[in-house]
């Protein structure tokens, strides 16, 4: 390391990391998301355990709970054609899409966008 002093070394490392993050923003976003997904189950398990030790009961799904509905990909998006701007794709679900599904949606939207 260029600095023997830990404070100066930490400061230089912080600047270098920030500079790298600026250059590799997309990679860093994907990496952070992957780390979040990897650790998510462990974090949720710790939260459940901490809540249980504090005396809180888990709330099981009751009879009035909303069931998860499986909707086909074709019904999870719509084309929106406002009169004063370009055609937009409106996603009607909060669930994510796989890359293949997005590719199929864009292909179909391009074929439908004939005015």
XYZ file of N, CA and C in Angstrom:
345
model
N 0.843 -1.187 0.000
C 0.000 0.000 0.000
C 0.884 1.244 0.000
N 0.386 2.308 -0.611
C 1.196 3.519 -0.665
C 1.316 4.224 0.684
N 0.420 3.951 1.600
C 0.457 4.631 2.888
C 0.594 3.619 4.022
N 1.488 3.942 4.962
C 1.603 3.106 6.165
C 0.593 3.539 7.217
N 0.217 4.803 7.174
C -0.758 5.327 8.118
C -2.150 4.771 7.772
N -2.814 4.079 8.708
C -4.123 3.472 8.410
C -5.186 4.481 7.983
N -5.171 5.679 8.540
C -6.178 6.687 8.172
C -5.987 7.144 6.728
N -4.738 7.411 6.346
C -4.469 7.829 4.970
C -4.769 6.695 3.995
N -4.439 5.475 4.388
C -4.693 4.308 3.536
C -6.207 4.133 3.320
N -6.982 4.284 4.400
C -8.436 4.143 4.294
C -9.015 5.230 3.393
N -8.501 6.440 3.521
C -8.982 7.547 2.691
C -8.657 7.315 1.213
N -7.442 6.851 0.929
C -7.050 6.574 -0.454
C -7.869 5.419 -1.022
N -8.119 4.407 -0.199
C -8.918 3.270 -0.649
C -10.357 3.698 -0.942
N -10.898 4.577 -0.121
C -12.260 5.067 -0.317
C -12.373 5.825 -1.638
N -11.372 6.672 -1.947
C -11.377 7.413 -3.207
C -11.242 6.469 -4.399
N -10.376 5.465 -4.264
C -10.182 4.511 -5.357
C -11.452 3.705 -5.606
N -12.137 3.305 -4.536
C -13.386 2.543 -4.680
C -14.465 3.393 -5.338
N -14.546 4.669 -4.957
C -15.545 5.562 -5.549
C -15.270 5.763 -7.034
N -14.011 5.894 -7.388
C -13.639 6.059 -8.797
C -13.981 4.799 -9.591
N -13.703 3.630 -9.027
C -14.030 2.368 -9.705
C -15.538 2.226 -9.875
N -16.297 2.609 -8.821
C -17.747 2.487 -8.855
C -18.347 3.374 -9.948
N -17.758 4.572 -10.156
C -18.233 5.459 -11.226
C -18.055 4.805 -12.597
N -16.918 4.144 -12.788
C -16.643 3.512 -14.083
C -17.470 2.257 -14.296
N -17.795 1.512 -13.244
C -18.481 0.225 -13.345
C -19.819 0.253 -12.620
N -20.632 1.252 -12.895
C -21.872 1.445 -12.160
C -22.852 0.297 -12.369
N -23.027 -0.140 -13.624
C -23.968 -1.223 -13.899
C -23.528 -2.518 -13.222
N -22.246 -2.838 -13.332
C -21.719 -4.056 -12.701
C -21.918 -3.998 -11.197
N -21.684 -2.830 -10.613
C -21.815 -2.681 -9.168
C -23.270 -2.849 -8.735
N -24.218 -2.332 -9.530
C -25.636 -2.494 -9.198
C -26.028 -3.969 -9.212
N -25.588 -4.679 -10.247
C -25.904 -6.109 -10.349
C -25.273 -6.864 -9.187
N -24.039 -6.534 -8.865
C -23.333 -7.204 -7.778
C -24.022 -6.976 -6.436
N -24.428 -5.740 -6.180
C -25.119 -5.442 -4.926
C -26.446 -6.194 -4.844
N -27.152 -6.287 -5.974
C -28.414 -7.022 -5.987
C -28.178 -8.507 -5.727
N -27.135 -9.059 -6.328
C -26.831 -10.468 -6.108
C -26.461 -10.736 -4.654
N -25.709 -9.838 -4.050
C -25.341 -9.982 -2.638
C -26.592 -9.912 -1.767
N -27.494 -8.976 -2.086
C -28.740 -8.845 -1.341
C -29.561 -10.125 -1.447
N -29.693 -10.670 -2.663
C -30.467 -11.886 -2.856
C -29.815 -13.077 -2.151
N -28.485 -13.144 -2.184
C -27.768 -14.246 -1.551
C -27.994 -14.244 -0.038
N -27.967 -13.078 0.564
C -28.049 -12.970 2.023
C -29.477 -12.812 2.538
N -30.452 -12.698 1.651
C -31.816 -12.381 2.037
C -32.421 -13.409 2.989
N -32.276 -14.685 2.692
C -32.866 -15.723 3.537
C -32.267 -15.702 4.941
N -30.953 -15.513 5.015
C -30.302 -15.472 6.321
C -30.785 -14.262 7.125
N -30.924 -13.126 6.460
C -31.399 -11.911 7.142
C -32.821 -12.113 7.644
N -33.680 -12.691 6.798
C -35.064 -12.933 7.221
C -35.124 -13.939 8.370
N -34.268 -14.956 8.330
C -34.244 -15.931 9.424
C -33.816 -15.259 10.732
N -32.799 -14.381 10.662
C -32.364 -13.652 11.865
C -33.491 -12.760 12.389
N -34.214 -12.112 11.474
C -35.321 -11.252 11.901
C -36.411 -12.070 12.588
N -36.747 -13.236 12.005
C -37.775 -14.081 12.619
C -37.330 -14.553 14.000
N -36.075 -14.958 14.103
C -35.555 -15.442 15.384
C -35.552 -14.329 16.431
N -35.151 -13.124 16.032
C -35.118 -11.990 16.950
C -36.534 -11.630 17.397
N -37.477 -11.660 16.454
C -38.866 -11.358 16.813
C -39.437 -12.411 17.759
N -39.110 -13.677 17.499
C -39.586 -14.756 18.371
C -39.012 -14.597 19.774
N -37.716 -14.262 19.864
C -37.089 -14.120 21.183
C -37.651 -12.909 21.929
N -38.171 -11.930 21.179
C -38.775 -10.755 21.809
C -40.224 -11.021 22.204
N -40.733 -12.217 21.872
C -42.079 -12.586 22.283
C -43.149 -12.343 21.239
N -42.755 -11.966 20.036
C -43.742 -11.733 18.979
C -44.024 -13.040 18.239
N -45.288 -13.252 17.949
C -45.667 -14.446 17.200
C -45.687 -14.120 15.705
N -45.350 -15.130 14.906
C -45.465 -14.940 13.464
C -46.932 -14.931 13.094
N -47.261 -14.144 12.089
C -48.651 -14.080 11.654
C -48.835 -15.045 10.493
N -49.471 -16.160 10.756
C -49.687 -17.100 9.650
C -50.738 -16.569 8.684
N -50.688 -17.071 7.469
C -51.689 -16.684 6.472
C -53.049 -17.179 6.932
N -54.001 -16.297 6.999
C -55.338 -16.653 7.448
C -56.281 -16.924 6.290
N -57.533 -17.190 6.604
C -58.505 -17.488 5.550
C -58.805 -16.278 4.661
N -58.535 -15.065 5.150
C -58.818 -13.868 4.350
C -57.589 -13.372 3.583
N -56.496 -14.103 3.684
C -55.283 -13.691 2.987
C -55.487 -13.807 1.481
N -54.878 -12.889 0.751
C -55.021 -12.909 -0.702
C -54.155 -14.017 -1.286
N -54.724 -14.890 -2.080
C -53.907 -15.933 -2.711
C -53.072 -15.331 -3.834
N -51.944 -15.954 -4.095
C -51.101 -15.487 -5.192
C -51.668 -16.018 -6.495
N -51.936 -15.118 -7.404
C -52.533 -15.490 -8.678
C -51.438 -15.581 -9.728
N -51.424 -16.678 -10.465
C -50.450 -16.849 -11.541
C -51.067 -16.310 -12.825
N -50.454 -15.265 -13.362
C -50.963 -14.604 -14.553
C -49.992 -14.858 -15.695
N -50.475 -15.215 -16.883
C -49.560 -15.422 -17.997
C -48.860 -14.128 -18.396
N -47.724 -14.267 -19.025
C -46.906 -13.096 -19.382
C -47.669 -12.145 -20.292
N -48.478 -12.672 -21.177
C -49.194 -11.813 -22.126
C -50.167 -10.871 -21.438
N -50.609 -11.207 -20.236
C -51.562 -10.350 -19.519
C -50.874 -9.440 -18.503
N -49.539 -9.494 -18.430
C -48.826 -8.676 -17.458
C -48.284 -7.382 -18.057
N -48.659 -7.064 -19.287
C -48.236 -5.807 -19.884
C -49.269 -5.358 -20.903
N -49.291 -4.063 -21.171
C -50.186 -3.479 -22.164
C -49.443 -2.377 -22.905
N -49.858 -2.120 -24.143
C -49.347 -0.957 -24.870
C -50.212 0.240 -24.526
N -49.562 1.373 -24.294
C -50.282 2.611 -23.987
C -49.909 3.604 -25.078
N -50.925 4.098 -25.785
C -50.674 5.009 -26.902
C -51.281 6.382 -26.604
N -50.572 7.237 -25.892
C -51.107 8.587 -25.659
C -51.073 9.377 -26.969
N -52.006 10.296 -27.158
C -52.073 10.999 -28.441
C -50.907 11.934 -28.717
N -50.255 12.423 -27.680
C -49.215 13.433 -27.898
C -47.793 12.935 -27.670
N -47.600 11.617 -27.485
C -46.228 11.137 -27.299
C -46.079 9.745 -27.904
N -44.925 9.144 -27.674
C -44.642 7.831 -28.249
C -45.430 6.739 -27.534
N -45.483 5.589 -28.184
C -46.147 4.432 -27.594
C -45.330 3.931 -26.409
N -45.999 3.626 -25.320
C -45.339 3.177 -24.094
C -45.786 1.767 -23.755
N -44.915 1.021 -23.091
C -45.280 -0.288 -22.575
C -45.596 -0.108 -21.089
N -46.802 -0.510 -20.695
C -47.255 -0.383 -19.317
C -47.267 -1.773 -18.699
N -46.467 -1.982 -17.650
C -46.410 -3.271 -16.981
C -47.477 -3.306 -15.895
N -48.319 -4.342 -15.914
C -49.462 -4.408 -15.016
C -49.202 -5.292 -13.803
N -47.957 -5.578 -13.507
C -47.634 -6.424 -12.364
C -46.368 -5.912 -11.699
N -46.217 -6.219 -10.445
C -45.004 -5.841 -9.734
C -43.965 -6.946 -9.773
N -44.371 -8.105 -10.265
C -43.426 -9.210 -10.346
C -42.449 -8.949 -11.470
N -41.276 -9.504 -11.343
C -40.260 -9.309 -12.364
C -40.479 -10.199 -13.574
N -39.680 -9.952 -14.595
C -39.712 -10.725 -15.818
C -38.336 -11.328 -16.056
N -38.296 -12.492 -16.671
C -37.019 -13.048 -17.084
C -36.580 -12.327 -18.351
N -35.328 -12.472 -18.695
C -34.798 -11.803 -19.882
C -35.511 -12.298 -21.136
N -35.791 -13.592 -21.187
C -36.488 -14.151 -22.352
C -37.902 -13.575 -22.461
N -38.578 -13.386 -21.329
C -39.919 -12.810 -21.351
C -39.895 -11.364 -21.833
N -38.898 -10.600 -21.374
C -38.781 -9.207 -21.805
C -38.521 -9.146 -23.303
N -37.656 -10.031 -23.772
C -37.361 -10.067 -25.205
C -38.634 -10.384 -25.998
N -39.429 -11.343 -25.533
C -40.673 -11.697 -26.216
C -41.669 -10.539 -26.177
N -41.745 -9.835 -25.051
C -42.647 -8.687 -24.925
C -42.256 -7.601 -25.921
N -40.960 -7.286 -25.991
C -40.507 -6.242 -26.914
C -40.752 -6.638 -28.362
N -40.537 -7.909 -28.679
C -40.764 -8.375 -30.034
C -42.240 -8.242 -30.390
N -43.118 -8.641 -29.499
C -44.551 -8.534 -29.752
C -45.001 -7.084 -29.805
N -44.450 -6.247 -28.939
C -44.820 -4.825 -28.934
C -44.407 -4.163 -30.230
N -43.234 -4.506 -30.750
C -42.799 -3.935 -32.024
C -43.726 -4.361 -33.153
N -44.185 -5.588 -33.117
C -45.085 -6.061 -34.170
C -46.470 -5.406 -34.055
N -46.895 -5.053 -32.841
C -48.208 -4.430 -32.635
C -48.198 -2.934 -32.873
N -47.028 -2.324 -32.840
C -46.911 -0.872 -32.908
C -46.975 -0.366 -34.357
N -47.897 -0.854 -35.108
C -48.101 -0.394 -36.483
C -49.285 0.556 -36.474
N -49.029 1.812 -36.784
C -50.095 2.828 -36.738
C -50.420 3.288 -38.137
